[in-house]
PDB file of C-alpha atoms in Angstrom:
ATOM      1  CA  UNK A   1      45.243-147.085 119.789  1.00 87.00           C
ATOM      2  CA  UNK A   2      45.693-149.604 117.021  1.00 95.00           C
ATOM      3  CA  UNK A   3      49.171-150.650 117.287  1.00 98.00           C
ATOM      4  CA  UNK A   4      50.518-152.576 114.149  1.00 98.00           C
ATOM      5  CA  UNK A   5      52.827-155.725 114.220  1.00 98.00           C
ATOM      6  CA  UNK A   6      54.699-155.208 110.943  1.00 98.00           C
ATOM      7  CA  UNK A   7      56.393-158.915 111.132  1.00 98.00           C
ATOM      8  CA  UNK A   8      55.471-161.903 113.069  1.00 98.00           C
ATOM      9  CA  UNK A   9      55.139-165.658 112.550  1.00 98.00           C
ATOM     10  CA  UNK A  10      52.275-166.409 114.032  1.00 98.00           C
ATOM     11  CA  UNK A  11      51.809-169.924 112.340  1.00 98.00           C
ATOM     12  CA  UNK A  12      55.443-170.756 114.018  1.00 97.00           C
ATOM     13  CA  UNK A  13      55.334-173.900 115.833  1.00 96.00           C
ATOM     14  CA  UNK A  14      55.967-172.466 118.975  1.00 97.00           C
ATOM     15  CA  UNK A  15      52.051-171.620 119.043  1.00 98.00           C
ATOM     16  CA  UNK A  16      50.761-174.704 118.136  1.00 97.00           C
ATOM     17  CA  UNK A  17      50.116-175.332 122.436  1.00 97.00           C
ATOM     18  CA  UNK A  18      47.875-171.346 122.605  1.00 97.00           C
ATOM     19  CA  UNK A  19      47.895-169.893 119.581  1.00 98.00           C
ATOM     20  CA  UNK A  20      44.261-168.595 119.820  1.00 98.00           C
ATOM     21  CA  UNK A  21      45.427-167.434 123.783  1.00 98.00           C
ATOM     22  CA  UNK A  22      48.362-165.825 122.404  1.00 98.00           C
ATOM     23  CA  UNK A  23      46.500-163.945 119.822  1.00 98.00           C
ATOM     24  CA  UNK A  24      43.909-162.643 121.798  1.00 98.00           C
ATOM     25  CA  UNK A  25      46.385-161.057 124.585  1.00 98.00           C
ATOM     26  CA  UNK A  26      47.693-159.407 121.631  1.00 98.00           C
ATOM     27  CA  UNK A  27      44.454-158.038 120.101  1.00 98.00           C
ATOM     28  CA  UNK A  28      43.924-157.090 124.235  1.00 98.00           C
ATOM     29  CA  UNK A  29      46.887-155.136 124.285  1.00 97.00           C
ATOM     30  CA  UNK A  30      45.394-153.350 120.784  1.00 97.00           C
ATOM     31  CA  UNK A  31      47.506-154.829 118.471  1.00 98.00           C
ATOM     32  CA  UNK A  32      44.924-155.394 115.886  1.00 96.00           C
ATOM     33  CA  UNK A  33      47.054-155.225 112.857  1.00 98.00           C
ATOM     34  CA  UNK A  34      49.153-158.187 111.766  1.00 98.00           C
ATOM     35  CA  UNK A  35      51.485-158.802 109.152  1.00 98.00           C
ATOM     36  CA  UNK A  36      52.217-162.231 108.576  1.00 98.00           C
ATOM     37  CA  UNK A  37      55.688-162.710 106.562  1.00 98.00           C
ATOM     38  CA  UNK A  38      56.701-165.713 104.342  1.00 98.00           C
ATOM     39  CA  UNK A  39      59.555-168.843 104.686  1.00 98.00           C
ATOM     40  CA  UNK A  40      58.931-171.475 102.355  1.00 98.00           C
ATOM     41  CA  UNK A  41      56.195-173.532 100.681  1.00 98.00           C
ATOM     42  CA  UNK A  42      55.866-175.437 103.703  1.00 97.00           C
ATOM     43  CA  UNK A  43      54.435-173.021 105.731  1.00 97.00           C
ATOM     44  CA  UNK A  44      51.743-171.856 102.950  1.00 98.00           C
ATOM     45  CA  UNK A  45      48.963-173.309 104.384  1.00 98.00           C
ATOM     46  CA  UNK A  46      49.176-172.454 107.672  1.00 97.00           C
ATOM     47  CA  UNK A  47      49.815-168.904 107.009  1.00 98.00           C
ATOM     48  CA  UNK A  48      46.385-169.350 104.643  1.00 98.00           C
ATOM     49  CA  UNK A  49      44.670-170.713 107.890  1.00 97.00           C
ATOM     50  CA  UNK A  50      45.567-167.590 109.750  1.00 97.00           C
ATOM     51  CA  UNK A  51      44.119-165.450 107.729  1.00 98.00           C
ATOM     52  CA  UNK A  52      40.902-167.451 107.580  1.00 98.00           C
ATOM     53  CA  UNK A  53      40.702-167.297 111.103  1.00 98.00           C
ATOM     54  CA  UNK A  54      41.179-163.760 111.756  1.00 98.00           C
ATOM     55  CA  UNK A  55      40.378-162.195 108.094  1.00 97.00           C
ATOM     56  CA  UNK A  56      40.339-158.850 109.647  1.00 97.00           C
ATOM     57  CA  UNK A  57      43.587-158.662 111.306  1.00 98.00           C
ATOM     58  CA  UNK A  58      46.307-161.037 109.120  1.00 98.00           C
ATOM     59  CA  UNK A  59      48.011-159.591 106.250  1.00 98.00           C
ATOM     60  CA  UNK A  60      50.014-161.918 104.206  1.00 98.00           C
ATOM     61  CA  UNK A  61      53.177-161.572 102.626  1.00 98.00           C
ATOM     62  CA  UNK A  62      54.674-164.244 100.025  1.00 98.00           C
ATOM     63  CA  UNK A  63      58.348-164.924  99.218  1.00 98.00           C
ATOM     64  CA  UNK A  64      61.699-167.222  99.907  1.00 98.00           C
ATOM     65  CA  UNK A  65      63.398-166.425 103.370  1.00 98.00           C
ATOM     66  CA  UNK A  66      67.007-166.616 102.626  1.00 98.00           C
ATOM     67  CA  UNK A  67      67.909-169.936 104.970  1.00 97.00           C
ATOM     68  CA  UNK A  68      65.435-171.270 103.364  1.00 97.00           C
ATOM     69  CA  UNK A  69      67.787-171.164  99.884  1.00 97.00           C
ATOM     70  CA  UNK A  70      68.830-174.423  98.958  1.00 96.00           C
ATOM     71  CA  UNK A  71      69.160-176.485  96.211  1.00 95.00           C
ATOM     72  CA  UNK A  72      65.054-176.895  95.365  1.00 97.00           C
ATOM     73  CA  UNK A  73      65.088-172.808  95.266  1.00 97.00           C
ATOM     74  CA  UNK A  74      64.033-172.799  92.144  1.00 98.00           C
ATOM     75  CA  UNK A  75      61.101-174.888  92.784  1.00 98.00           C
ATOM     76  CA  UNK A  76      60.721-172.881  95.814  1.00 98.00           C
ATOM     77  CA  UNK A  77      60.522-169.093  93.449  1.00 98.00           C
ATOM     78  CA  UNK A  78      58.231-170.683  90.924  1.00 98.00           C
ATOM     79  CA  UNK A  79      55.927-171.403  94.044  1.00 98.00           C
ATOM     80  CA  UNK A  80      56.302-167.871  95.558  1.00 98.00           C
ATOM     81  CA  UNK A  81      55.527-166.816  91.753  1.00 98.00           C
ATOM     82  CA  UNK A  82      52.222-168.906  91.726  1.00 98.00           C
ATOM     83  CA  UNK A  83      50.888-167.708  94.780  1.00 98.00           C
ATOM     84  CA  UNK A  84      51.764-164.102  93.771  1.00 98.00           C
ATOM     85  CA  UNK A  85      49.704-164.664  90.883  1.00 98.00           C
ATOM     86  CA  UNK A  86      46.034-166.694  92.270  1.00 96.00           C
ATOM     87  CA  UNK A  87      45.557-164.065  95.403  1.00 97.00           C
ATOM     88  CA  UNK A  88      46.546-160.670  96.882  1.00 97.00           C
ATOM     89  CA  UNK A  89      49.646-160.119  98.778  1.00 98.00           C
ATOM     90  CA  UNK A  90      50.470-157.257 100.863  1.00 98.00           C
ATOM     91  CA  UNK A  91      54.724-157.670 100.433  1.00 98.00           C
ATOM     92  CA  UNK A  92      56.855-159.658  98.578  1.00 98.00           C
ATOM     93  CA  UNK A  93      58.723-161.532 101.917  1.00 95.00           C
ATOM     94  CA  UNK A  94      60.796-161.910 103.978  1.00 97.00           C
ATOM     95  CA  UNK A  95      63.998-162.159 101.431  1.00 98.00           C
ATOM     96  CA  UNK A  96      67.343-161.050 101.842  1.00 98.00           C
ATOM     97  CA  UNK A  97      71.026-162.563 102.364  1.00 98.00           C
ATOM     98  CA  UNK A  98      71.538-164.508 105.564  1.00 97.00           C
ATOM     99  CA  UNK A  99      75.238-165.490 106.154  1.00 97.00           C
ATOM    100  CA  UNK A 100      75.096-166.317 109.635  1.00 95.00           C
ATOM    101  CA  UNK A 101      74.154-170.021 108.782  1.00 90.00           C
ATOM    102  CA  UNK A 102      75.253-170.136 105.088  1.00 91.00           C
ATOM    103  CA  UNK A 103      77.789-168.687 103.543  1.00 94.00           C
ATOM    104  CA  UNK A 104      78.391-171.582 100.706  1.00 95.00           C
ATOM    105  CA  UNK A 105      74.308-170.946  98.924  1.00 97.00           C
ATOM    106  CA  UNK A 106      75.366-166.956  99.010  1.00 97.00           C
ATOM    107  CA  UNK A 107      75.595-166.852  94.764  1.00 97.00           C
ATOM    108  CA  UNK A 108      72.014-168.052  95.183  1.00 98.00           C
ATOM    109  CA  UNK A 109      71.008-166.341  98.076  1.00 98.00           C
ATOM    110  CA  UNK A 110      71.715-163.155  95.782  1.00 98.00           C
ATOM    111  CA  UNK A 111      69.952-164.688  92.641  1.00 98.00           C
ATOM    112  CA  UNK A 112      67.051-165.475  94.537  1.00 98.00           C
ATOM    113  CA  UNK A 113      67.176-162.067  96.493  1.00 98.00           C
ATOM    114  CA  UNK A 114      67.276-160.095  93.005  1.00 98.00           C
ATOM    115  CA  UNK A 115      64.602-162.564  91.321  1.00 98.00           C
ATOM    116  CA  UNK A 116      61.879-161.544  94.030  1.00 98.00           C
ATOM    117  CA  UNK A 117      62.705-158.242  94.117  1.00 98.00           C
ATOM    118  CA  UNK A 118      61.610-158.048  90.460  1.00 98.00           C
ATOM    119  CA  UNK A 119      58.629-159.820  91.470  1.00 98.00           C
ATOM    120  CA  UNK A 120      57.949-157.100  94.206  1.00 98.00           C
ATOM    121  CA  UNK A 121      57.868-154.816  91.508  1.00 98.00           C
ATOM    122  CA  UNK A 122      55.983-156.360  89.043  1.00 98.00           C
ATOM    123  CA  UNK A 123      52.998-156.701  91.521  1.00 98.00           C
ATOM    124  CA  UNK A 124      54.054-153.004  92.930  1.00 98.00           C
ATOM    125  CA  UNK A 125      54.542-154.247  95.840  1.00 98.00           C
ATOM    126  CA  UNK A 126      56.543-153.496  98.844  1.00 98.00           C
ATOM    127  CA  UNK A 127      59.662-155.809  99.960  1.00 98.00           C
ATOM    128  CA  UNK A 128      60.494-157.047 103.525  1.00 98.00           C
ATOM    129  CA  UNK A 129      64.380-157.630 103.941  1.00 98.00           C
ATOM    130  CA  UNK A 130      66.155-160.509 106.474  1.00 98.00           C
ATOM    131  CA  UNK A 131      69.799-159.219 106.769  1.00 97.00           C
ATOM    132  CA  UNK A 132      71.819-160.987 108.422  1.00 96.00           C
ATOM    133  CA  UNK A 133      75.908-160.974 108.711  1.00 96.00           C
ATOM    134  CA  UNK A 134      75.111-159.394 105.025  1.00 97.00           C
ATOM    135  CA  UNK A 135      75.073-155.626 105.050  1.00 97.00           C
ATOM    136  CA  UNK A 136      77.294-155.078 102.225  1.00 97.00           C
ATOM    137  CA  UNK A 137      75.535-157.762 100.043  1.00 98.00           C
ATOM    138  CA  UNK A 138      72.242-156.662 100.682  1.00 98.00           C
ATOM    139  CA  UNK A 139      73.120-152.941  99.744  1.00 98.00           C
ATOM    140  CA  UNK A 140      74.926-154.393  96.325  1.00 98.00           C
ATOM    141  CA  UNK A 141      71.865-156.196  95.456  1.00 98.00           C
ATOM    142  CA  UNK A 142      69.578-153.134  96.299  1.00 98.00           C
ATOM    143  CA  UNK A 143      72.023-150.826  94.652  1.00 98.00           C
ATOM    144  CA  UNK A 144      71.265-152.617  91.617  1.00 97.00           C
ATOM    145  CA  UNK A 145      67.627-152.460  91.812  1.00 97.00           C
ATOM    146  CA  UNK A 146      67.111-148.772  93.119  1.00 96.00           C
ATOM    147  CA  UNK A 147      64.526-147.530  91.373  1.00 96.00           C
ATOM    148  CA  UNK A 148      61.563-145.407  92.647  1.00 95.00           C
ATOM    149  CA  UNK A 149      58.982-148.337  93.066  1.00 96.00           C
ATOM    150  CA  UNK A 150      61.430-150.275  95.302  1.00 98.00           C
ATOM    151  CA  UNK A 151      60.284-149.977  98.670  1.00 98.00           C
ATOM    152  CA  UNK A 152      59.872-151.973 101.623  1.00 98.00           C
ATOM    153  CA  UNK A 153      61.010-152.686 105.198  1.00 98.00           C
ATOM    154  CA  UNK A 154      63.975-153.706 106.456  1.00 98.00           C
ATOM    155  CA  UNK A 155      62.821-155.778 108.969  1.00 98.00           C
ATOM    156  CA  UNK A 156      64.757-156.366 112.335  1.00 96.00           C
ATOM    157  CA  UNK A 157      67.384-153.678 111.711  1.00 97.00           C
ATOM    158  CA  UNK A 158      70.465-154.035 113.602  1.00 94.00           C
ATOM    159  CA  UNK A 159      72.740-151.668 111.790  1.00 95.00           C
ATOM    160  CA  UNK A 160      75.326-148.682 112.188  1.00 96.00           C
ATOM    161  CA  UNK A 161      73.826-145.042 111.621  1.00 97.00           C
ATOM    162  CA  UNK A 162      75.599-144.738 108.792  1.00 97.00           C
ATOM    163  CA  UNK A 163      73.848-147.852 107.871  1.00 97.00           C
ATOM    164  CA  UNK A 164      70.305-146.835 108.776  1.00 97.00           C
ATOM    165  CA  UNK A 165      70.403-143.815 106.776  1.00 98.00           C
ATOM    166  CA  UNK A 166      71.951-145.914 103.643  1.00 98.00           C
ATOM    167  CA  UNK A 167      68.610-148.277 103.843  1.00 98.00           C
ATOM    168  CA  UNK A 168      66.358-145.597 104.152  1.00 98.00           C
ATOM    169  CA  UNK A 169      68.068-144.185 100.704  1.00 97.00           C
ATOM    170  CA  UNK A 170      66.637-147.392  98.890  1.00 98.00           C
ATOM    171  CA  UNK A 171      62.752-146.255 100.214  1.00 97.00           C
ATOM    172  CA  UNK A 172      63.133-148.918 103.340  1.00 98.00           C
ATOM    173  CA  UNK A 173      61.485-148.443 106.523  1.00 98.00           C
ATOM    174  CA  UNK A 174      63.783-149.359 109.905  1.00 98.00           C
ATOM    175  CA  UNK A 175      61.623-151.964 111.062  1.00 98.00           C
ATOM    176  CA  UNK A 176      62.783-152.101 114.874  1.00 98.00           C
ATOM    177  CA  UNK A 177      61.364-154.697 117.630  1.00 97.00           C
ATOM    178  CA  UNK A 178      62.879-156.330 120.852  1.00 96.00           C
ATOM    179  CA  UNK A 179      66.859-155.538 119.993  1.00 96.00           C
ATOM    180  CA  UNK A 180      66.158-152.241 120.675  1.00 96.00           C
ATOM    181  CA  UNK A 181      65.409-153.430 124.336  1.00 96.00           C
ATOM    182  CA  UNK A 182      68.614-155.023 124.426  1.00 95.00           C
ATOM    183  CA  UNK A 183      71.668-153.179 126.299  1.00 86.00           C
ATOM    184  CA  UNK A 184      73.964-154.522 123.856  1.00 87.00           C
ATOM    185  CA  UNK A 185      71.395-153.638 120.792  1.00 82.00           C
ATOM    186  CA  UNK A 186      73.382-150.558 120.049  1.00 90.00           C
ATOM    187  CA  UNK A 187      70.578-149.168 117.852  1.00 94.00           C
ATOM    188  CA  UNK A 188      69.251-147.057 121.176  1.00 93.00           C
ATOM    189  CA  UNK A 189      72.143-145.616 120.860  1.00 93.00           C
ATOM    190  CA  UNK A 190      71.107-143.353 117.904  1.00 96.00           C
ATOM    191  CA  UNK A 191      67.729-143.854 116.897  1.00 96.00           C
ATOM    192  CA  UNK A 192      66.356-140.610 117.747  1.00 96.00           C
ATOM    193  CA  UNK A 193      68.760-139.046 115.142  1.00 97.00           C
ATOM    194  CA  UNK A 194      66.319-141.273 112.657  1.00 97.00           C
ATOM    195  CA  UNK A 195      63.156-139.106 112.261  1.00 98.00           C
ATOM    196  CA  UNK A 196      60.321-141.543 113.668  1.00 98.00           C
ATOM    197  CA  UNK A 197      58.452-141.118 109.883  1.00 98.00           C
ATOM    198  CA  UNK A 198      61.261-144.070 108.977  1.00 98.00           C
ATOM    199  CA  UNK A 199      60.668-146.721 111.360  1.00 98.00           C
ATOM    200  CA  UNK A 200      57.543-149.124 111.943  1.00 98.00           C
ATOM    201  CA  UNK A 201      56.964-151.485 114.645  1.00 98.00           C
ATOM    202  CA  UNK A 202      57.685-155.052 114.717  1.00 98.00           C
ATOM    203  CA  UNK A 203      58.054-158.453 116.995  1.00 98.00           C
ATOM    204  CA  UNK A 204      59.676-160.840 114.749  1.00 98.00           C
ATOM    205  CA  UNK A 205      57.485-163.296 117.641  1.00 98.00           C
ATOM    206  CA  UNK A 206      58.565-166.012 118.454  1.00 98.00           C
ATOM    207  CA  UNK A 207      62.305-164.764 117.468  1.00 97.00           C
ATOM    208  CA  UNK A 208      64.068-161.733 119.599  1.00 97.00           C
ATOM    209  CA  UNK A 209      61.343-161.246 122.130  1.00 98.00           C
ATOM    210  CA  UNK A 210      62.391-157.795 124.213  1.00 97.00           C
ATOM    211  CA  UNK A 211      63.318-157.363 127.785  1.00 96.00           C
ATOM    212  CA  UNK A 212      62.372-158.476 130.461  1.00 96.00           C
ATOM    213  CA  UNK A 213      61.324-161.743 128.326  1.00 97.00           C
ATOM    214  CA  UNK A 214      64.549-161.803 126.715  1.00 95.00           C
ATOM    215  CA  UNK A 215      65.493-165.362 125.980  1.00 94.00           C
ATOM    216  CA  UNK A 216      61.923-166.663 126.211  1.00 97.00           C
ATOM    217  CA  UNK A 217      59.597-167.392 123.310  1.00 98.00           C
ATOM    218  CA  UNK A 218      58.056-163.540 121.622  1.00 98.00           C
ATOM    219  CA  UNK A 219      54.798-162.882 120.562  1.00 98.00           C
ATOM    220  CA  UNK A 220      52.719-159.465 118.940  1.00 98.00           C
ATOM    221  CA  UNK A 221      51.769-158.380 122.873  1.00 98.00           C
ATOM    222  CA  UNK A 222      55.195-157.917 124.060  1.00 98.00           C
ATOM    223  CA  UNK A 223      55.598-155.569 120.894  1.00 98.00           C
ATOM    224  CA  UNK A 224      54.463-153.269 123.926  1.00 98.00           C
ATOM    225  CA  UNK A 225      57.548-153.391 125.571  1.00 98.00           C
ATOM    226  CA  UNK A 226      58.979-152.104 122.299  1.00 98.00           C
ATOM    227  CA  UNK A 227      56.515-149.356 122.514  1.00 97.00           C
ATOM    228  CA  UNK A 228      58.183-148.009 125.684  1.00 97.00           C
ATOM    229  CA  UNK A 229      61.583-148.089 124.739  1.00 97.00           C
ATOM    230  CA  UNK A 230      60.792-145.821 121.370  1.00 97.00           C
ATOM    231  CA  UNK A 231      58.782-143.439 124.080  1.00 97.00           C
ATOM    232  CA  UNK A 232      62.068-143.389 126.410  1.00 97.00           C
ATOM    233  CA  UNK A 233      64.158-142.894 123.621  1.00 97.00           C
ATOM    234  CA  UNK A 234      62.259-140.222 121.148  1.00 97.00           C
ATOM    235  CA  UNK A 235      61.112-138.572 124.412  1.00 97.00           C
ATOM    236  CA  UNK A 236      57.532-138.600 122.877  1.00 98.00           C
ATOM    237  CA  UNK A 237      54.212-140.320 124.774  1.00 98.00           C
ATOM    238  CA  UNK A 238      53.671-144.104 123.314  1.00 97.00           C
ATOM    239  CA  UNK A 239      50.290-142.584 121.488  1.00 97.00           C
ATOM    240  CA  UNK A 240      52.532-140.878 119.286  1.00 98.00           C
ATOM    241  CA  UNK A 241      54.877-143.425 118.404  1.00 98.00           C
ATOM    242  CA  UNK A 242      51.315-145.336 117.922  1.00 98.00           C
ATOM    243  CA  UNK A 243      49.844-143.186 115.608  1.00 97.00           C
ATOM    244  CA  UNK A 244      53.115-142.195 113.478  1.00 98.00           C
ATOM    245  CA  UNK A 245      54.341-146.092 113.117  1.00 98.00           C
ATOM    246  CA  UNK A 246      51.089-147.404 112.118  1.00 97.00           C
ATOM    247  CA  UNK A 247      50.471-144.563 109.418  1.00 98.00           C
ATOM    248  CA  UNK A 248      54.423-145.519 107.924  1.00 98.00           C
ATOM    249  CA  UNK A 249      52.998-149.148 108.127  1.00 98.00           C
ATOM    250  CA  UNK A 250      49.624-148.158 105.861  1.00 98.00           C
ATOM    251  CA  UNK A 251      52.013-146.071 103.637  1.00 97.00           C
ATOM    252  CA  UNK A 252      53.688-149.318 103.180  1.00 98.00           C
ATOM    253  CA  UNK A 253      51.320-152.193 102.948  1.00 98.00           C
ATOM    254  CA  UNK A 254      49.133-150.449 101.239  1.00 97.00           C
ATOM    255  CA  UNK A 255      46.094-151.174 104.174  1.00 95.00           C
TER     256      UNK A 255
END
């Protein structure tokens, strides 16, 4: 099986006491394919120093994670828009609308959003959404930019039905990790009624690690635990939600 970790920070501080340990009990439990996304300039080089490291397992993604939006944003885009430009990509990310610690930056937060999903597309490449407390301002942004080479992921999704099937309108993927572990994650509830060729698989490590390590730090190996859960609720073996998540993820990435 090669299972594929669509989004995980892996350069995160958290792993600066076993990152190499951490890794390999990941590539032991056959996740073997990576994908590293972007916060801000500051976290460049390490992200550069993964991939080094492991060149045939870390996929990079480039962009402005929206807490990261402040008042040097503009110096922060013009840096995403460099790095676009020297080296190869494999999504424009993670952007979005985050108004769970922000609402005051939100008219930039939404310029920024738009900006680098115009970017996305000028590279043809795939976007990777953060959505937090922002539903309705993500879709307005995204309603403006439907076209058929927007695409993406939208990455942790913690969403209604109704709300699922509106993303996957705009080309997204469900990307779904450790909330849908959760027995207040809701999103068991009803995603079998999302046909499995919609959703990859993703940690979000060290963030939203799944049960039973809820609370603790994440990383790619408990992605898993994940694994199960999809098996319990799509009633199919783990293979198959394998084999079916990491084809949506090459459909994506491009890899």
């Amino acid at each position: 099986m090669i299972i594929t970790d669509t989004h995980t920070h892996l350069y995160s501080e958290a792993f600066d006491e076993d990152r190499k340990d951490m890794i390999q009990r990941a590539l032991d439990a056959n996740v073997s394919r990576f994908f590293i996304p972007a916060i801000d300039s500051s976290h460049t080089e390490a992200m550069l120093q993964l991939e080094t490291d492991y060149p045939d397992s870390m996929f990079l993604m480039m962009g402005l994670h929206p807490t990261s939006v402040k008042d040097n944003y503009k110096d922060e885009l013009l840096h995403v828009e460099d790095m676009l430009a020297q080296r190869q990509f494999y999504a424009v990310g993670e952007i979005g609308i985050d108004l769970y610690w922000d609402t005051a930056t939100l008219d930039i937060q939404k310029e920024a959003f738009k900006h680098q999903i115009q970017l996305a597309k000028q590279y043809k490449l795939p976007i990777v959404i953060h959505c937090r407390e922002a539903f309705d301002e993500i879709f307005e942004v995204l309603e403006t930019e439907k076209s058929d080479d927007l695409f993406g992921i939208f990455h942790c999704f913690t969403g209604s039905l109704e709300q699922a099937h509106k993303a996957i309108s705009y080309n997204m993927k469900l990307g779904i990790g450790g909330v849908a572990t959760f027995k207040n994650g809701k999103i068991d509830q009803f995603l079998n009624q999302i046909d499995l060729k919609h959703i990859v698989l993703e940690t979000d490590s060290p963030y939203l690690a799944p049960k039973p390590y809820r609370g603790k730090r994440n990383e790619s190996s408990y992605i898993t635990k994940v694994l199960e859960k999809l098996s319990e609720i799509y009633a199919v073996s783990e293979e198959k939600i394998v084999e079916i998540t990491t084809q949506n993820s090459k459909e994506i990435f491009s890899i």
